[in-house]
Coordinates of C-alpha atoms and ligand atoms in Angstrom, one line a residue:
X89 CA 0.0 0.0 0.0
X90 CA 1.1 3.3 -0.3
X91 CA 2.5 5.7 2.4
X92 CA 2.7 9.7 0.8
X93 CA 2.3 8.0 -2.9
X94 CA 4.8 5.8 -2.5
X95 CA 4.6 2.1 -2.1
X96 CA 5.8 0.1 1.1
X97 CA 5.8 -3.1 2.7
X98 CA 6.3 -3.1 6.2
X99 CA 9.1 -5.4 5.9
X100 CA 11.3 -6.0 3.5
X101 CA 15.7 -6.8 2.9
X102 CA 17.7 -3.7 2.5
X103 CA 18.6 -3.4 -1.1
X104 CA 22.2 -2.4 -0.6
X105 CA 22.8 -4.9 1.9
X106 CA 21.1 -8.0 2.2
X107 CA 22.1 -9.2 5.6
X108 CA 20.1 -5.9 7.1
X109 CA 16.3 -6.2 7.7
X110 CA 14.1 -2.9 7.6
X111 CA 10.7 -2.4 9.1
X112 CA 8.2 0.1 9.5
X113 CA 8.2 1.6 13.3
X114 CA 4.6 1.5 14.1
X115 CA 4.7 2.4 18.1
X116 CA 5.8 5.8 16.6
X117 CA 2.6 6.0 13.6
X118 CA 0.7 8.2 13.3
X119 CA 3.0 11.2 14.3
X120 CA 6.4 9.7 12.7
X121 CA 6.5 7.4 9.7
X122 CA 9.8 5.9 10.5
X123 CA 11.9 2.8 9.2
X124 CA 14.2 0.5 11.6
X125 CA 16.8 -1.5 11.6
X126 CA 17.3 -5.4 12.2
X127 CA 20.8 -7.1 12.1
X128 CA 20.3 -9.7 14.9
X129 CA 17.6 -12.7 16.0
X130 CA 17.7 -10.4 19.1
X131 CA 16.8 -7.1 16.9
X132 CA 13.8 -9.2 15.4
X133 CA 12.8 -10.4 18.8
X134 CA 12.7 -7.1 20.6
X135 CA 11.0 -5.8 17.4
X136 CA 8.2 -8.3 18.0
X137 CA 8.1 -7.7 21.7
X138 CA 8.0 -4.3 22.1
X139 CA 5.5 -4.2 19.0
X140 CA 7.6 -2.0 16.9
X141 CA 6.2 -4.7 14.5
X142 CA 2.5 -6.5 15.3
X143 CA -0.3 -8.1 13.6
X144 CA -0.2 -12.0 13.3
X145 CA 1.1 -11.7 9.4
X146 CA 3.9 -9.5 10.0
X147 CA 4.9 -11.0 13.6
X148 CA 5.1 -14.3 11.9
X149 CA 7.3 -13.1 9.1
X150 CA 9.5 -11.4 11.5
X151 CA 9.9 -14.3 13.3
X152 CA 11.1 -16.2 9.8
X153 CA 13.8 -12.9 8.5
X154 CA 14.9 -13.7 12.7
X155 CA 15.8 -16.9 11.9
X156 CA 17.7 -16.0 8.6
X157 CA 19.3 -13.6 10.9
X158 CA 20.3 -16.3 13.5
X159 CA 22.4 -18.0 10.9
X160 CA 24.2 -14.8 9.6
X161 CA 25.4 -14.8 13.0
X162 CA 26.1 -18.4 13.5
X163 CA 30.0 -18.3 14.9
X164 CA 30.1 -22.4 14.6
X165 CA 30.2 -22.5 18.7
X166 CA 27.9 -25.3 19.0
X167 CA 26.5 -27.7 16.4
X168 CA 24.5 -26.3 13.8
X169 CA 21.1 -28.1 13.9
X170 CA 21.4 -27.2 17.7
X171 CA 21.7 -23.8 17.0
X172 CA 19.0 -23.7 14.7
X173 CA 16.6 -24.9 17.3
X174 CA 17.8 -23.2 20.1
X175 CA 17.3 -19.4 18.0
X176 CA 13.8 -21.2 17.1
X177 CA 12.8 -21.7 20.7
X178 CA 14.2 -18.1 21.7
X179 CA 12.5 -16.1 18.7
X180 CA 9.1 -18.4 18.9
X181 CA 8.8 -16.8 22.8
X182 CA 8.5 -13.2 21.6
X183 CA 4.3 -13.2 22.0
X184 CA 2.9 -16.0 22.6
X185 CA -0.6 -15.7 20.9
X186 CA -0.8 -15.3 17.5
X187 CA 0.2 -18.7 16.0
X188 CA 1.9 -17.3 12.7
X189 CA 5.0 -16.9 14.8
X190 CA 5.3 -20.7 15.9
X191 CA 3.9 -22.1 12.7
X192 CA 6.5 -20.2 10.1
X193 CA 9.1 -20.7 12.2
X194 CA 8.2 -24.4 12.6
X195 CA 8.5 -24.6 8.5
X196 CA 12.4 -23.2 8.4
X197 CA 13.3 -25.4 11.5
X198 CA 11.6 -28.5 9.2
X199 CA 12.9 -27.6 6.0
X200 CA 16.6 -26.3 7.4
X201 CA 16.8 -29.8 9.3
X202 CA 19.1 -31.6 6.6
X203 CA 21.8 -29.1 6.3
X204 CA 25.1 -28.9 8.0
X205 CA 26.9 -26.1 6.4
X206 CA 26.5 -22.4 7.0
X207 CA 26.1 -20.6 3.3
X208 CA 23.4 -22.9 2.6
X209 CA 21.0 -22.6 5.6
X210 CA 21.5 -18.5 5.2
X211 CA 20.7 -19.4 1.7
X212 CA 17.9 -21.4 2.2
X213 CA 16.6 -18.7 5.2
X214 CA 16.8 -16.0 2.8
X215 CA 14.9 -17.7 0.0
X216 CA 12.2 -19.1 2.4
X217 CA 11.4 -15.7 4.6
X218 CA 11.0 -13.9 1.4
X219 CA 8.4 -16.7 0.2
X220 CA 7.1 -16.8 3.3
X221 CA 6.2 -12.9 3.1
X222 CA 5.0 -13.0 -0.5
X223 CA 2.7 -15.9 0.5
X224 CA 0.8 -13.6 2.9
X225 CA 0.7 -10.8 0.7
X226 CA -0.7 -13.0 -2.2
X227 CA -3.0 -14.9 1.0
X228 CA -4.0 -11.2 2.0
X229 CA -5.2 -10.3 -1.6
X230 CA -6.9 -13.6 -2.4
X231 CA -9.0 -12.9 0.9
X232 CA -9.6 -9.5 -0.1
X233 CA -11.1 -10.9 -3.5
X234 CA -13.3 -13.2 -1.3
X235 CA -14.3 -10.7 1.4
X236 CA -14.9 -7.7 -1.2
X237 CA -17.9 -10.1 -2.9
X238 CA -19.4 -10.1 0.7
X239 CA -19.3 -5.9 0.6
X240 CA -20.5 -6.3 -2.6
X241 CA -23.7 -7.8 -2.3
X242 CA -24.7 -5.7 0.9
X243 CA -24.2 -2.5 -1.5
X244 CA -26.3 -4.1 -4.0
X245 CA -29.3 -4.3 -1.4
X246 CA -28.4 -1.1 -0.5
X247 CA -29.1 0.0 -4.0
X248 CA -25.6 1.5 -3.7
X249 CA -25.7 3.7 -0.7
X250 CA -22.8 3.2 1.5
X251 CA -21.8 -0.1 3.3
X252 CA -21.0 0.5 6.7
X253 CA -18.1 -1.6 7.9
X254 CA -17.4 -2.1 11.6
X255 CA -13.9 -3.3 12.2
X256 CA -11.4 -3.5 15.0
X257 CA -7.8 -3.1 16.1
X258 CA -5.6 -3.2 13.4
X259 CA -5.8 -6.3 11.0
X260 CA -4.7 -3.7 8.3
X261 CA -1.7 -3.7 5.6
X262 CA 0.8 -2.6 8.9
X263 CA -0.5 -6.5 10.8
X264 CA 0.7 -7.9 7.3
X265 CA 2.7 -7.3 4.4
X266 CA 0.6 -5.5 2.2
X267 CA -3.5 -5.5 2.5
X268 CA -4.4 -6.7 5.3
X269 CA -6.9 -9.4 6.3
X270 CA -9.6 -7.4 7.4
X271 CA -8.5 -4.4 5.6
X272 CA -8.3 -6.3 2.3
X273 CA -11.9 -6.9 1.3
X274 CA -12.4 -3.0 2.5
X275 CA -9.6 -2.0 -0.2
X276 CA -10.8 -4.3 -2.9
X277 CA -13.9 -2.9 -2.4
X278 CA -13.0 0.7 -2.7
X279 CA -10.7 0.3 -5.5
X280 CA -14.2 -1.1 -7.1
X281 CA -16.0 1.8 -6.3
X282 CA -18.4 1.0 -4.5
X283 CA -19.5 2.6 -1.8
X284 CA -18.3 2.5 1.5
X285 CA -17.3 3.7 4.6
X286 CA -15.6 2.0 7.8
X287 CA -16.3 2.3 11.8
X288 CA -12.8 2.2 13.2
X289 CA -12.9 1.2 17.0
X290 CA -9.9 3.2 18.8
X291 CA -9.3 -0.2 20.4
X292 CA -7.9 0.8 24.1
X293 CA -5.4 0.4 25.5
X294 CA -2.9 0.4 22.6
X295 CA -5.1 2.6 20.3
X296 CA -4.4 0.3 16.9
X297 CA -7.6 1.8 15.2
X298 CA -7.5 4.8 16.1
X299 CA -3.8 5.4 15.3
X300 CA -3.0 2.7 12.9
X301 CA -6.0 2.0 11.4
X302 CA -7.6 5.3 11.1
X303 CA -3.8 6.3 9.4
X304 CA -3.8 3.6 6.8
X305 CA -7.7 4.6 5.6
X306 CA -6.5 8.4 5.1
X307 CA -3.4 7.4 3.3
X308 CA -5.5 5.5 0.9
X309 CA -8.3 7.8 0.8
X310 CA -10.9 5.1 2.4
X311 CA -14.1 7.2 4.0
X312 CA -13.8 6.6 8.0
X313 CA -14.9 7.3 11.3
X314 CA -13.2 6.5 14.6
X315 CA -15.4 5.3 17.7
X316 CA -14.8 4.8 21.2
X317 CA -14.3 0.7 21.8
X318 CA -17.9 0.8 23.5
X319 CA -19.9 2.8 20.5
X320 CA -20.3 -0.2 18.4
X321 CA -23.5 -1.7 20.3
X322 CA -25.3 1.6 20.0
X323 CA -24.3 2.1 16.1
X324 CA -25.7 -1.6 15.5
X325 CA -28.9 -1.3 17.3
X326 CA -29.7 1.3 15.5
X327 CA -28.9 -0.4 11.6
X328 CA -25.7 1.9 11.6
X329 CA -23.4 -1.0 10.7
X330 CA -24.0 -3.1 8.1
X331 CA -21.0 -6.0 8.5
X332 CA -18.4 -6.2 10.8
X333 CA -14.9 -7.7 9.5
X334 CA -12.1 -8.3 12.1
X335 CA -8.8 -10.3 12.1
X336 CA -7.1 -13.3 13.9
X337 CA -4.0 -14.1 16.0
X338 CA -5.2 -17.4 16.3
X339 CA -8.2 -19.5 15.7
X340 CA -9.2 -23.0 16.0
X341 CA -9.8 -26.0 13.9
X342 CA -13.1 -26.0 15.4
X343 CA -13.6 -21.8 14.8
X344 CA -13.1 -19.9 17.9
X345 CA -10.9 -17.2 17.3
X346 CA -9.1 -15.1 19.3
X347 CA -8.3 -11.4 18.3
X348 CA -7.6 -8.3 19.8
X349 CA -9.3 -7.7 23.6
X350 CA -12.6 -6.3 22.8
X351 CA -13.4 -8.3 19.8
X352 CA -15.8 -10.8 21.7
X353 CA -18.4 -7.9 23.1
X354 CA -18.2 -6.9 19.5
X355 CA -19.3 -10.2 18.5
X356 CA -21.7 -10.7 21.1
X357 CA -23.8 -6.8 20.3
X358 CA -23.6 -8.4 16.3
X359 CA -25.4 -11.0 17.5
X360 CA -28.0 -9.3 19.6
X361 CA -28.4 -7.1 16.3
X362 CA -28.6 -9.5 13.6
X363 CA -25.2 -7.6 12.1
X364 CA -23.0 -10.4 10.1
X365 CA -19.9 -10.8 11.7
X366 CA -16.9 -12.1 9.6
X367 CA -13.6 -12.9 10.5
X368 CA -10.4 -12.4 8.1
X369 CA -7.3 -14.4 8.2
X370 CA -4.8 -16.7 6.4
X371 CA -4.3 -20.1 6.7
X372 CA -0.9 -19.2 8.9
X373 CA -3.5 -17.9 11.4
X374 CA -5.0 -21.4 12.0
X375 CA -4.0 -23.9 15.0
X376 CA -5.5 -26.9 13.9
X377 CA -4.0 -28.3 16.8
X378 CA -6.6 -26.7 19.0
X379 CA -10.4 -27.3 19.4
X380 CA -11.4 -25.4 22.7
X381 CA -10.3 -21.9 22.3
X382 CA -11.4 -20.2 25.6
X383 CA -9.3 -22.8 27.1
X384 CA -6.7 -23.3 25.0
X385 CA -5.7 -20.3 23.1
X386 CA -2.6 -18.9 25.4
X387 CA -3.7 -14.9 26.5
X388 CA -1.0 -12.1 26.4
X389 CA -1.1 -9.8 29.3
X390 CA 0.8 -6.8 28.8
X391 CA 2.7 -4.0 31.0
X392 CA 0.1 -1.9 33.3
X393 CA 1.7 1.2 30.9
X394 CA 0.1 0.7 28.2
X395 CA -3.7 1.6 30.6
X396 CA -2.3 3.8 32.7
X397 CA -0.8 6.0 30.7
X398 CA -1.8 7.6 27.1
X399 CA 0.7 8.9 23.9
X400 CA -0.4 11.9 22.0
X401 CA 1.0 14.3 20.3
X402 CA 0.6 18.7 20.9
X403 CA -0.4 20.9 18.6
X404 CA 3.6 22.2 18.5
X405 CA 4.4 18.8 17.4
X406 CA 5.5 17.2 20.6
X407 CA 5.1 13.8 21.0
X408 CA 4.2 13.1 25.2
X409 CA 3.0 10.4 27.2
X410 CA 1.0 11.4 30.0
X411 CA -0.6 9.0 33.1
X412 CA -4.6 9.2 33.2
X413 CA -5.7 7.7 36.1
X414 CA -4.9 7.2 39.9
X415 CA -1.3 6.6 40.4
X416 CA -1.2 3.5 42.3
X417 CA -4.2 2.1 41.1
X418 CA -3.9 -1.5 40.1
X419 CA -4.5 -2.5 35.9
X420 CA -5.2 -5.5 34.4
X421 CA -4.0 -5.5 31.0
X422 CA -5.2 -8.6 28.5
X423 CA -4.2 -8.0 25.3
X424 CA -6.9 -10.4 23.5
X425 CA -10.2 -12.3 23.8
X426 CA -11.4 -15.5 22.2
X427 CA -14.8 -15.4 20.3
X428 CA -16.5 -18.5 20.0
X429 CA -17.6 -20.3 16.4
X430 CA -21.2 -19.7 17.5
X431 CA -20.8 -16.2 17.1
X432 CA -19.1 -16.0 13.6
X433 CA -20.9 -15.8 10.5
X434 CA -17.8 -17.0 8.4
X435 CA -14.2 -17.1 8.4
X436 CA -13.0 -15.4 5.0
X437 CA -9.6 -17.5 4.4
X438 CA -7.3 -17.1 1.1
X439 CA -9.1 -20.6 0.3
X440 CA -12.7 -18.8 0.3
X441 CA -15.3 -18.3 2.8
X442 CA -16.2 -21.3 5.0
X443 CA -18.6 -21.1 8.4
X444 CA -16.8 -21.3 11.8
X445 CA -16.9 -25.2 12.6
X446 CA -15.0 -28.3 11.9
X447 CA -16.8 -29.9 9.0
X448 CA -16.3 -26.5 7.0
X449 CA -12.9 -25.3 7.6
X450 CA -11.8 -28.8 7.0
X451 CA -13.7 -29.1 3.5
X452 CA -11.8 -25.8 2.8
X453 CA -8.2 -26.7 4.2
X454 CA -7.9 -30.9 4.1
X455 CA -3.9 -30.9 4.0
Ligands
MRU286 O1 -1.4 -6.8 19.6 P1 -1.4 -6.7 18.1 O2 -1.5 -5.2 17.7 O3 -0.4 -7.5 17.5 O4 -2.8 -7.3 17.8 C1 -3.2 -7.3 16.4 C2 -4.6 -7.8 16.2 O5 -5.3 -8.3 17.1 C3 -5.0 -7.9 14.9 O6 -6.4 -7.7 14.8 C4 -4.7 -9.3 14.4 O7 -3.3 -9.6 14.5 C5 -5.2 -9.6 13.1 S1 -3.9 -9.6 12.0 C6 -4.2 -9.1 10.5

């Protein structure tokens, strides 16, 4: 997508030397478009960690150009395979919920495991993290196409007045490569012409809507509104939203999916409203290793900073972080929720778009 007119990735090798990784900074976005640096497993890690990178996609991708990384940096102090999987276990502890981390990772470690000498596993890192990341952006397209013929046929009932599309967090073009998973049908959509215009929760306490989100829809021109987290309800009792289309960090082979904290009440006020709710995501979002996601799906919990205190910037420019509640006061800070099959309309996958339960993702994804 583009950024001032020109087109960006968030990740991608630097083209005068290949052994440096560059990625978009997004704790800095809106105020500061900014590129960094990532020589080291460690850079990719902390990258991940400290979000300077997010979204299941681009985490997972990350996680592979860490790993190419690793073996750049391979000194031949222990045993190669050993190495291999020790760097895997290190970068795979980054976040623990969105599954794209573990499962690219997984598919170096597997297809690295015959080598023994160091220029071909950087090789074969290289080669793989880049398909890795054009798989996702071709993924992210294909589930545009799908999602967009969902927007498509809402507008046609509407007799072409505007299709309001409730989203949340960030499952934009920055969670991926390029697109997005949520974002995608909304892009496809516009590029179509047809009408549209999108409810962009400010997604507390992190803000990904309202500062990433909200950012990527001006950049490309998309009509938008941001809402508080709790305005969604009140929009869709009163036939203000026509879909809502979120992403995944990790769902189920039985359809629960975890997202973002907040996407579950969002699910739950669709429900109460008759509102279709759709969730967006790529195959390397699935844990078909799981079938109970309340219980199952591991929950992030995050530093008591990111509630108690709030980034903005002043009308001079200044960027400042101020606290906004009781000092002292105790926070509880969970970064995402599981919603469960019942209350998804349809998962919209690179594949096509299946309902949230066993029989139907598995007719869609059999190997
Ligand atoms: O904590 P984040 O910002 O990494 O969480 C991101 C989300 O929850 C996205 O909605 C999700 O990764 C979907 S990815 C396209």
């Amino acid at each position: 997508m583009k950024v001032n007119g020109l087109h960006y990735h968030t990740i991608w090798v630097n083209e005068n030397d290949s052994s440096v990784i560059e990625v978009i900074d997004q704790r800095r976005l809106p105020f500061v478009f900014e590129t960094v640096q990532l020589k080291t497993e460690t850079d990719a890690f902390e990258a991940i960690r400290n979000m300077t990178v997010r979204g299941a996609p681009l985490i997972g991708v990350t996680g592979a150009f860490g790993m190419y990384l690793a073996l750049i940096n391979y000194h031949e102090t222990i045993p190669l395979q050993e190495y291999i999987q020790e760097k895997a276990d290190y970068l795979k502890t980054a976040r623990p919920t969105a599954v794209n981390l573990a499962i690219l990772i997984d598919e170096m470690v597997d297809a690295l495991r015959n080598y023994t000498d160091k220029e071909s596993v950087i090789e074969l890192a290289l080669k793989m993290a880049t398909e890795m990341k054009n798989r996702e952006i071709s993924w992210s397209e294909q589930i545009g196409e799908y999602g967009c013929e969902l927007i498509e046929a809402i507008s046609k009932k509407k007799n072409g007045e505007p299709v309001n599309i409730l989203t949340h967090c960030n499952a934009g073009w920055l969670a991926c490569i390029d697109w997005g998973t949520a974002t995608a049908p909304i892009y496809k959509a516009f590029l179509k012409g047809i009408p549209i215009h999108v409810w962009v929760d400010e997604t507390r306490p992190r803000n990904q809507g309202a500062r990433l989100t909200a950012w990527e829809l001006r950049q490309a021109g998309v009509p938008h509104t941001v809402i508080p987290d709790n305005t969604g309800g009140h929009l869709m009792q009163h036939g203000m939203v026509d879909i809502c289309i979120v992403g995944s960090d990790r769902t189920t082979a039985t359809g629960d999916v975890a997202n973002k904290i907040g996407t579950y009440l969002k699910a739950l006020a669709a429900e109460d409203n008759q509102v279709p709710f759709y969730v967006a995501l790529p195959s390397s979002t699935f844990d078909f290793n799981l079938s109970d996601g309340i219980n199952e799906i591991p929950i992030e919990q995050r530093d008591a900073s990111e509630v108690n205190q709030m980034e903005g910037i002043s009308p001079e420019g200044k960027i400042h972080t101020v606290r906004i509640m009781p000092e002292g006061s105790p926070v509880a800070n969970y970064g995402f929720d599981v919603t469960p099959a019942r209350l998804v309309t349809g998962l919209v996958t690179e594949r096509g778009i299946c309902e949230a339960n066993r029989e139907s993702i598995s007719s869609l994804f059999q190997k």
